[in-house]
């Protein structure tokens, strides 16, 4: 069965026009040539594509099936054409991303440094939200894709794995807790906390505290991971941060304890309504996110 793009576009034009002559006119094609192509398609298929009457033509059951595939194929060809044309003048476009806190610590910024340097014509819009909120927003079409923890209910979204986000407990090197290799959140929550002033990570910890019937007693809330680490290092309280953020801070006076709770190791994934349906520049950014998504080191190593 050999239908070329001209056949498929003519077929769509005939359906829209309701007549072979109207379809031929839309395609700037002679009526005899259009009729020959339609007849040839029917001969190859072995079935009638149109039912003919004085009022014109209507697609048969076979014609309706072909119409579905013709529209899909021609749309994909046009998408391919428009994307390939961007190479002639450099990749251009805008990508809207939603990310949880973990993704914004190291993964997204590291990927953007590489991606934006290679594609100066692409603009990025990023917003931090919780994983649950991101799933809802992506499902509603409010962003191209999201970076979330795989523990969220993904509904009907497609995903692609990026790596592991490990949450760890931190305390001052002089604290009695500093000599311990790990601690459970239920025990840690009894300590005074230093944390973030809102955000996805704060909401995540609050939910797990509520499941224990507890509330986190914050002594101070700050706006950055480094600020939290500095005050914990000074002995103000304990904290919970992504391991990548603690490693980036890199202080020898800060003790890092593994959290023994299963939820502390979270797999990060990209989610989208259709990964294949994303623009080319969005897919290239996801490729870079995946390259940056190596699993972090063990805090006890």
CSV table of C-alpha atoms in Angstrom, one decimal:
chain,number,residue,atom,x,y,z
A,1,UNK,CA,0.0,0.0,0.0
A,2,UNK,CA,1.8,3.1,-1.3
A,3,UNK,CA,0.1,6.4,-0.6
A,4,UNK,CA,2.4,9.4,-0.9
A,5,UNK,CA,1.9,12.7,0.9
A,6,UNK,CA,0.2,14.3,-2.0
A,7,UNK,CA,-2.4,11.5,-2.0
A,8,UNK,CA,-3.0,11.9,1.7
A,9,UNK,CA,-3.3,15.7,1.4
A,10,UNK,CA,-5.6,15.4,-1.6
A,11,UNK,CA,-7.8,12.9,0.3
A,12,UNK,CA,-8.1,15.4,3.2
A,13,UNK,CA,-8.9,18.2,0.8
A,14,UNK,CA,-11.7,16.1,-0.9
A,15,UNK,CA,-13.2,15.3,2.5
A,16,UNK,CA,-13.2,19.0,3.5
A,17,UNK,CA,-14.6,20.2,0.2
A,18,UNK,CA,-17.2,17.4,-0.1
A,19,UNK,CA,-16.3,16.8,-3.7
A,20,UNK,CA,-13.4,15.7,-5.8
A,21,UNK,CA,-13.5,18.8,-7.9
A,22,UNK,CA,-13.4,21.0,-4.7
A,23,UNK,CA,-10.5,18.9,-3.4
A,24,UNK,CA,-8.6,19.3,-6.7
A,25,UNK,CA,-9.2,23.1,-6.6
A,26,UNK,CA,-7.8,23.3,-3.0
A,27,UNK,CA,-4.7,21.3,-4.1
A,28,UNK,CA,-4.3,23.4,-7.3
A,29,UNK,CA,-4.6,20.1,-9.2
A,30,UNK,CA,-6.4,19.3,-12.5
A,31,UNK,CA,-9.7,17.4,-11.9
A,32,UNK,CA,-8.6,14.5,-14.1
A,33,UNK,CA,-5.4,14.1,-12.1
A,34,UNK,CA,-7.2,14.3,-8.8
A,35,UNK,CA,-9.8,11.7,-9.9
A,36,UNK,CA,-7.0,9.4,-11.1
A,37,UNK,CA,-5.2,9.7,-7.7
A,38,UNK,CA,-8.4,8.9,-5.8
A,39,UNK,CA,-9.2,6.0,-8.0
A,40,UNK,CA,-5.7,4.7,-7.7
A,41,UNK,CA,-5.9,4.9,-3.9
A,42,UNK,CA,-9.1,2.9,-3.9
A,43,UNK,CA,-7.6,0.3,-6.3
A,44,UNK,CA,-4.6,-0.2,-4.0
A,45,UNK,CA,-6.7,-0.4,-0.9
A,46,UNK,CA,-9.3,-2.7,-2.5
A,47,UNK,CA,-12.2,-0.7,-1.1
A,48,UNK,CA,-14.2,2.4,-1.8
A,49,UNK,CA,-13.0,5.5,0.1
A,50,UNK,CA,-16.0,7.7,-0.9
A,51,UNK,CA,-19.7,7.1,-1.4
A,52,UNK,CA,-20.7,9.3,-4.3
A,53,UNK,CA,-24.0,11.1,-4.9
A,54,UNK,CA,-25.4,14.1,-6.7
A,55,UNK,CA,-24.5,16.2,-3.6
A,56,UNK,CA,-20.9,15.2,-3.7
A,57,UNK,CA,-18.8,12.6,-1.9
A,58,UNK,CA,-18.7,11.4,1.7
A,59,UNK,CA,-16.0,9.1,3.2
A,60,UNK,CA,-17.0,5.5,3.7
A,61,UNK,CA,-16.0,3.5,6.8
A,62,UNK,CA,-12.7,2.8,5.1
A,63,UNK,CA,-12.4,6.5,4.2
A,64,UNK,CA,-13.0,7.6,7.8
A,65,UNK,CA,-10.3,5.2,9.0
A,66,UNK,CA,-7.9,6.6,6.3
A,67,UNK,CA,-8.8,10.2,7.3
A,68,UNK,CA,-7.7,9.6,10.9
A,69,UNK,CA,-4.3,8.3,9.8
A,70,UNK,CA,-3.9,10.9,7.0
A,71,UNK,CA,-4.4,13.7,9.5
A,72,UNK,CA,-1.9,12.2,12.0
A,73,UNK,CA,0.8,11.6,9.3
A,74,UNK,CA,0.4,15.1,7.7
A,75,UNK,CA,0.5,16.8,11.1
A,76,UNK,CA,3.7,14.9,12.0
A,77,UNK,CA,5.3,15.9,8.7
A,78,UNK,CA,4.4,19.5,9.3
A,79,UNK,CA,5.9,19.3,12.8
A,80,UNK,CA,9.0,17.8,11.5
A,81,UNK,CA,9.3,20.4,8.8
A,82,UNK,CA,8.9,23.3,11.2
A,83,UNK,CA,11.4,21.9,13.7
A,84,UNK,CA,14.0,21.2,11.1
A,85,UNK,CA,13.6,24.7,9.8
A,86,UNK,CA,14.8,26.1,13.1
A,87,UNK,CA,18.2,24.7,12.4
A,88,UNK,CA,18.7,27.2,9.6
A,89,UNK,CA,18.6,30.2,12.0
A,90,UNK,CA,19.2,28.5,15.4
A,91,UNK,CA,16.8,26.9,17.8
A,92,UNK,CA,14.1,29.3,19.0
A,93,UNK,CA,11.2,28.9,21.4
A,94,UNK,CA,10.0,29.0,25.0
A,95,UNK,CA,9.8,26.2,27.5
A,96,UNK,CA,7.6,26.4,30.6
A,97,UNK,CA,8.8,24.0,33.4
A,98,UNK,CA,7.4,23.2,36.8
A,99,UNK,CA,9.8,21.6,39.3
A,100,UNK,CA,9.8,20.5,42.9
A,101,UNK,CA,12.5,21.7,45.3
A,102,UNK,CA,14.8,18.8,44.7
A,103,UNK,CA,14.9,19.4,41.0
A,104,UNK,CA,15.7,23.1,41.6
A,105,UNK,CA,18.7,22.4,43.9
A,106,UNK,CA,21.2,21.1,41.3
A,107,UNK,CA,19.5,19.1,38.5
A,108,UNK,CA,17.6,21.9,36.7
A,109,UNK,CA,20.2,24.6,37.1
A,110,UNK,CA,23.0,22.3,35.9
A,111,UNK,CA,21.0,21.3,32.9
A,112,UNK,CA,20.1,24.9,32.1
A,113,UNK,CA,23.7,26.0,32.2
A,114,UNK,CA,24.5,23.6,29.4
A,115,UNK,CA,21.3,23.9,27.4
A,116,UNK,CA,21.0,27.7,27.4
A,117,UNK,CA,24.7,28.1,26.4
A,118,UNK,CA,24.0,25.9,23.4
A,119,UNK,CA,20.6,27.4,22.5
A,120,UNK,CA,20.6,31.1,23.2
A,121,UNK,CA,17.3,31.6,21.3
A,122,UNK,CA,15.3,29.6,23.7
A,123,UNK,CA,13.7,31.2,26.8
A,124,UNK,CA,12.9,29.2,30.0
A,125,UNK,CA,10.1,29.9,32.5
A,126,UNK,CA,10.5,27.9,35.7
A,127,UNK,CA,8.2,27.8,38.7
A,128,UNK,CA,8.6,25.8,41.9
A,129,UNK,CA,5.6,23.7,43.1
A,130,UNK,CA,5.0,20.5,45.0
A,131,UNK,CA,5.0,17.3,43.0
A,132,UNK,CA,1.2,16.9,43.5
A,133,UNK,CA,0.5,20.4,42.2
A,134,UNK,CA,2.8,19.8,39.3
A,135,UNK,CA,1.0,16.7,38.2
A,136,UNK,CA,-2.3,18.6,38.3
A,137,UNK,CA,-0.9,21.5,36.3
A,138,UNK,CA,0.7,19.4,33.7
A,139,UNK,CA,-2.5,17.4,33.2
A,140,UNK,CA,-4.3,20.7,32.7
A,141,UNK,CA,-1.8,21.8,30.1
A,142,UNK,CA,-0.4,24.7,32.1
A,143,UNK,CA,3.3,23.8,31.4
A,144,UNK,CA,5.3,21.8,29.0
A,145,UNK,CA,6.7,19.3,31.5
A,146,UNK,CA,7.5,18.9,35.2
A,147,UNK,CA,10.2,17.6,37.4
A,148,UNK,CA,8.7,15.6,40.3
A,149,UNK,CA,9.2,12.9,42.8
A,150,UNK,CA,7.9,9.6,41.5
A,151,UNK,CA,5.9,9.0,44.7
A,152,UNK,CA,3.2,11.4,43.4
A,153,UNK,CA,0.1,10.0,41.8
A,154,UNK,CA,1.0,10.4,38.1
A,155,UNK,CA,-2.6,9.8,36.7
A,156,UNK,CA,-2.3,9.4,32.9
A,157,UNK,CA,1.0,11.3,32.5
A,158,UNK,CA,4.0,9.9,30.7
A,159,UNK,CA,7.3,9.9,32.7
A,160,UNK,CA,11.1,9.6,32.1
A,161,UNK,CA,13.5,8.8,35.0
A,162,UNK,CA,16.1,11.3,35.9
A,163,UNK,CA,17.8,10.0,39.1
A,164,UNK,CA,17.5,9.9,42.9
A,165,UNK,CA,16.9,12.8,45.2
A,166,UNK,CA,18.1,11.9,48.7
A,167,UNK,CA,17.0,13.9,51.7
A,168,UNK,CA,19.4,13.9,54.6
A,169,UNK,CA,19.4,15.2,58.2
A,170,UNK,CA,22.0,17.8,59.1
A,171,UNK,CA,23.3,19.0,62.4
A,172,UNK,CA,26.3,20.9,63.8
A,173,UNK,CA,29.5,18.9,64.0
A,174,UNK,CA,29.6,19.6,67.7
A,175,UNK,CA,26.1,18.2,68.3
A,176,UNK,CA,25.6,14.9,70.2
A,177,UNK,CA,23.8,13.6,67.1
A,178,UNK,CA,26.8,14.2,64.9
A,179,UNK,CA,28.4,10.9,65.6
A,180,UNK,CA,25.4,8.9,64.4
A,181,UNK,CA,25.3,7.5,60.9
A,182,UNK,CA,21.5,7.8,60.6
A,183,UNK,CA,18.4,8.9,62.3
A,184,UNK,CA,14.7,8.4,61.9
A,185,UNK,CA,12.4,11.4,61.2
A,186,UNK,CA,10.2,10.6,64.2
A,187,UNK,CA,13.2,11.1,66.5
A,188,UNK,CA,14.6,14.1,64.6
A,189,UNK,CA,11.3,15.9,64.8
A,190,UNK,CA,11.8,16.3,68.5
A,191,UNK,CA,14.7,18.7,67.9
A,192,UNK,CA,14.5,22.4,67.1
A,193,UNK,CA,14.5,22.9,63.4
A,194,UNK,CA,16.0,25.3,60.9
A,195,UNK,CA,14.1,25.2,57.6
A,196,UNK,CA,12.9,27.0,54.5
A,197,UNK,CA,10.3,29.7,54.5
A,198,UNK,CA,7.8,27.8,52.4
A,199,UNK,CA,8.2,25.8,49.2
A,200,UNK,CA,7.8,22.2,48.1
A,201,UNK,CA,10.3,20.7,50.5
A,202,UNK,CA,8.7,22.4,53.5
A,203,UNK,CA,5.3,21.1,52.5
A,204,UNK,CA,6.7,17.6,52.0
A,205,UNK,CA,8.2,17.5,55.5
A,206,UNK,CA,5.1,19.0,57.0
A,207,UNK,CA,3.0,16.2,55.5
A,208,UNK,CA,5.2,13.5,57.0
A,209,UNK,CA,5.2,15.2,60.4
A,210,UNK,CA,1.4,15.3,60.3
A,211,UNK,CA,1.3,11.5,59.6
A,212,UNK,CA,3.3,11.1,62.9
A,213,UNK,CA,0.8,13.4,64.6
A,214,UNK,CA,3.5,16.0,65.1
A,215,UNK,CA,4.4,19.5,64.0
A,216,UNK,CA,7.9,20.7,63.2
A,217,UNK,CA,9.2,23.2,65.7
A,218,UNK,CA,11.0,25.8,63.6
A,219,UNK,CA,13.3,28.2,65.4
A,220,UNK,CA,14.0,30.1,62.2
A,221,UNK,CA,13.0,29.9,58.5
A,222,UNK,CA,15.2,31.1,55.7
A,223,UNK,CA,15.0,31.5,52.0
A,224,UNK,CA,18.0,29.4,50.7
A,225,UNK,CA,19.6,26.0,51.4
A,226,UNK,CA,22.9,27.6,52.1
A,227,UNK,CA,21.4,29.9,54.7
A,228,UNK,CA,19.8,26.9,56.4
A,229,UNK,CA,23.1,25.0,56.4
A,230,UNK,CA,24.9,28.0,57.9
A,231,UNK,CA,22.6,28.3,60.9
A,232,UNK,CA,22.5,24.5,61.5
A,233,UNK,CA,26.3,24.6,61.4
A,234,UNK,CA,26.2,27.3,64.1
A,235,UNK,CA,24.2,25.0,66.4
A,236,UNK,CA,20.8,26.8,66.1
A,237,UNK,CA,19.0,23.5,65.3
A,238,UNK,CA,18.8,20.6,62.9
A,239,UNK,CA,17.6,20.5,59.3
A,240,UNK,CA,16.6,18.3,56.4
A,241,UNK,CA,18.0,19.2,53.0
A,242,UNK,CA,18.7,17.4,49.7
A,243,UNK,CA,22.1,15.7,49.8
A,244,UNK,CA,23.1,17.6,46.6
A,245,UNK,CA,22.6,20.9,48.4
A,246,UNK,CA,24.6,19.8,51.4
A,247,UNK,CA,27.5,18.6,49.2
A,248,UNK,CA,27.4,21.9,47.4
A,249,UNK,CA,27.7,23.8,50.7
A,250,UNK,CA,30.7,21.6,51.5
A,251,UNK,CA,31.5,22.5,55.2
A,252,UNK,CA,33.6,20.1,57.3
A,253,UNK,CA,31.8,21.5,60.4
A,254,UNK,CA,28.4,20.2,59.3
A,255,UNK,CA,27.4,16.6,60.2
A,256,UNK,CA,25.3,14.7,57.6
A,257,UNK,CA,23.0,11.8,58.8
A,258,UNK,CA,21.1,9.4,56.6
A,259,UNK,CA,17.4,9.6,57.2
A,260,UNK,CA,16.2,6.0,57.8
A,261,UNK,CA,12.7,6.7,56.5
A,262,UNK,CA,11.9,5.1,53.1
A,263,UNK,CA,10.5,8.4,51.8
A,264,UNK,CA,13.9,10.1,52.1
A,265,UNK,CA,15.1,8.5,48.9
A,266,UNK,CA,12.9,9.8,46.1
A,267,UNK,CA,13.2,9.0,42.4
A,268,UNK,CA,13.0,12.1,40.3
A,269,UNK,CA,11.1,11.9,37.0
A,270,UNK,CA,10.1,14.2,34.2
A,271,UNK,CA,6.3,14.1,33.6
A,272,UNK,CA,4.4,15.3,30.6
A,273,UNK,CA,1.0,14.6,28.9
A,274,UNK,CA,3.0,13.3,25.9
A,275,UNK,CA,6.8,13.2,25.8
A,276,UNK,CA,6.8,12.6,22.1
A,277,UNK,CA,4.4,15.5,21.6
A,278,UNK,CA,6.7,18.0,23.2
A,279,UNK,CA,8.6,20.6,21.1
A,280,UNK,CA,12.0,19.7,19.9
A,281,UNK,CA,13.7,22.1,22.3
A,282,UNK,CA,11.7,20.7,25.2
A,283,UNK,CA,12.9,17.2,24.4
A,284,UNK,CA,16.5,18.4,24.1
A,285,UNK,CA,16.3,20.0,27.5
A,286,UNK,CA,14.9,16.7,29.0
A,287,UNK,CA,17.9,14.9,27.4
A,288,UNK,CA,20.2,17.3,29.2
A,289,UNK,CA,18.3,16.8,32.5
A,290,UNK,CA,18.7,13.1,32.2
A,291,UNK,CA,22.5,13.5,31.6
A,292,UNK,CA,22.7,15.6,34.8
A,293,UNK,CA,20.6,13.1,36.8
A,294,UNK,CA,23.3,10.8,38.1
A,295,UNK,CA,22.5,9.4,41.6
A,296,UNK,CA,24.0,11.4,44.4
A,297,UNK,CA,26.7,9.9,46.7
A,298,UNK,CA,25.9,8.1,49.9
A,299,UNK,CA,26.1,10.5,52.8
A,300,UNK,CA,27.8,7.9,55.0
A,301,UNK,CA,30.6,7.3,52.4
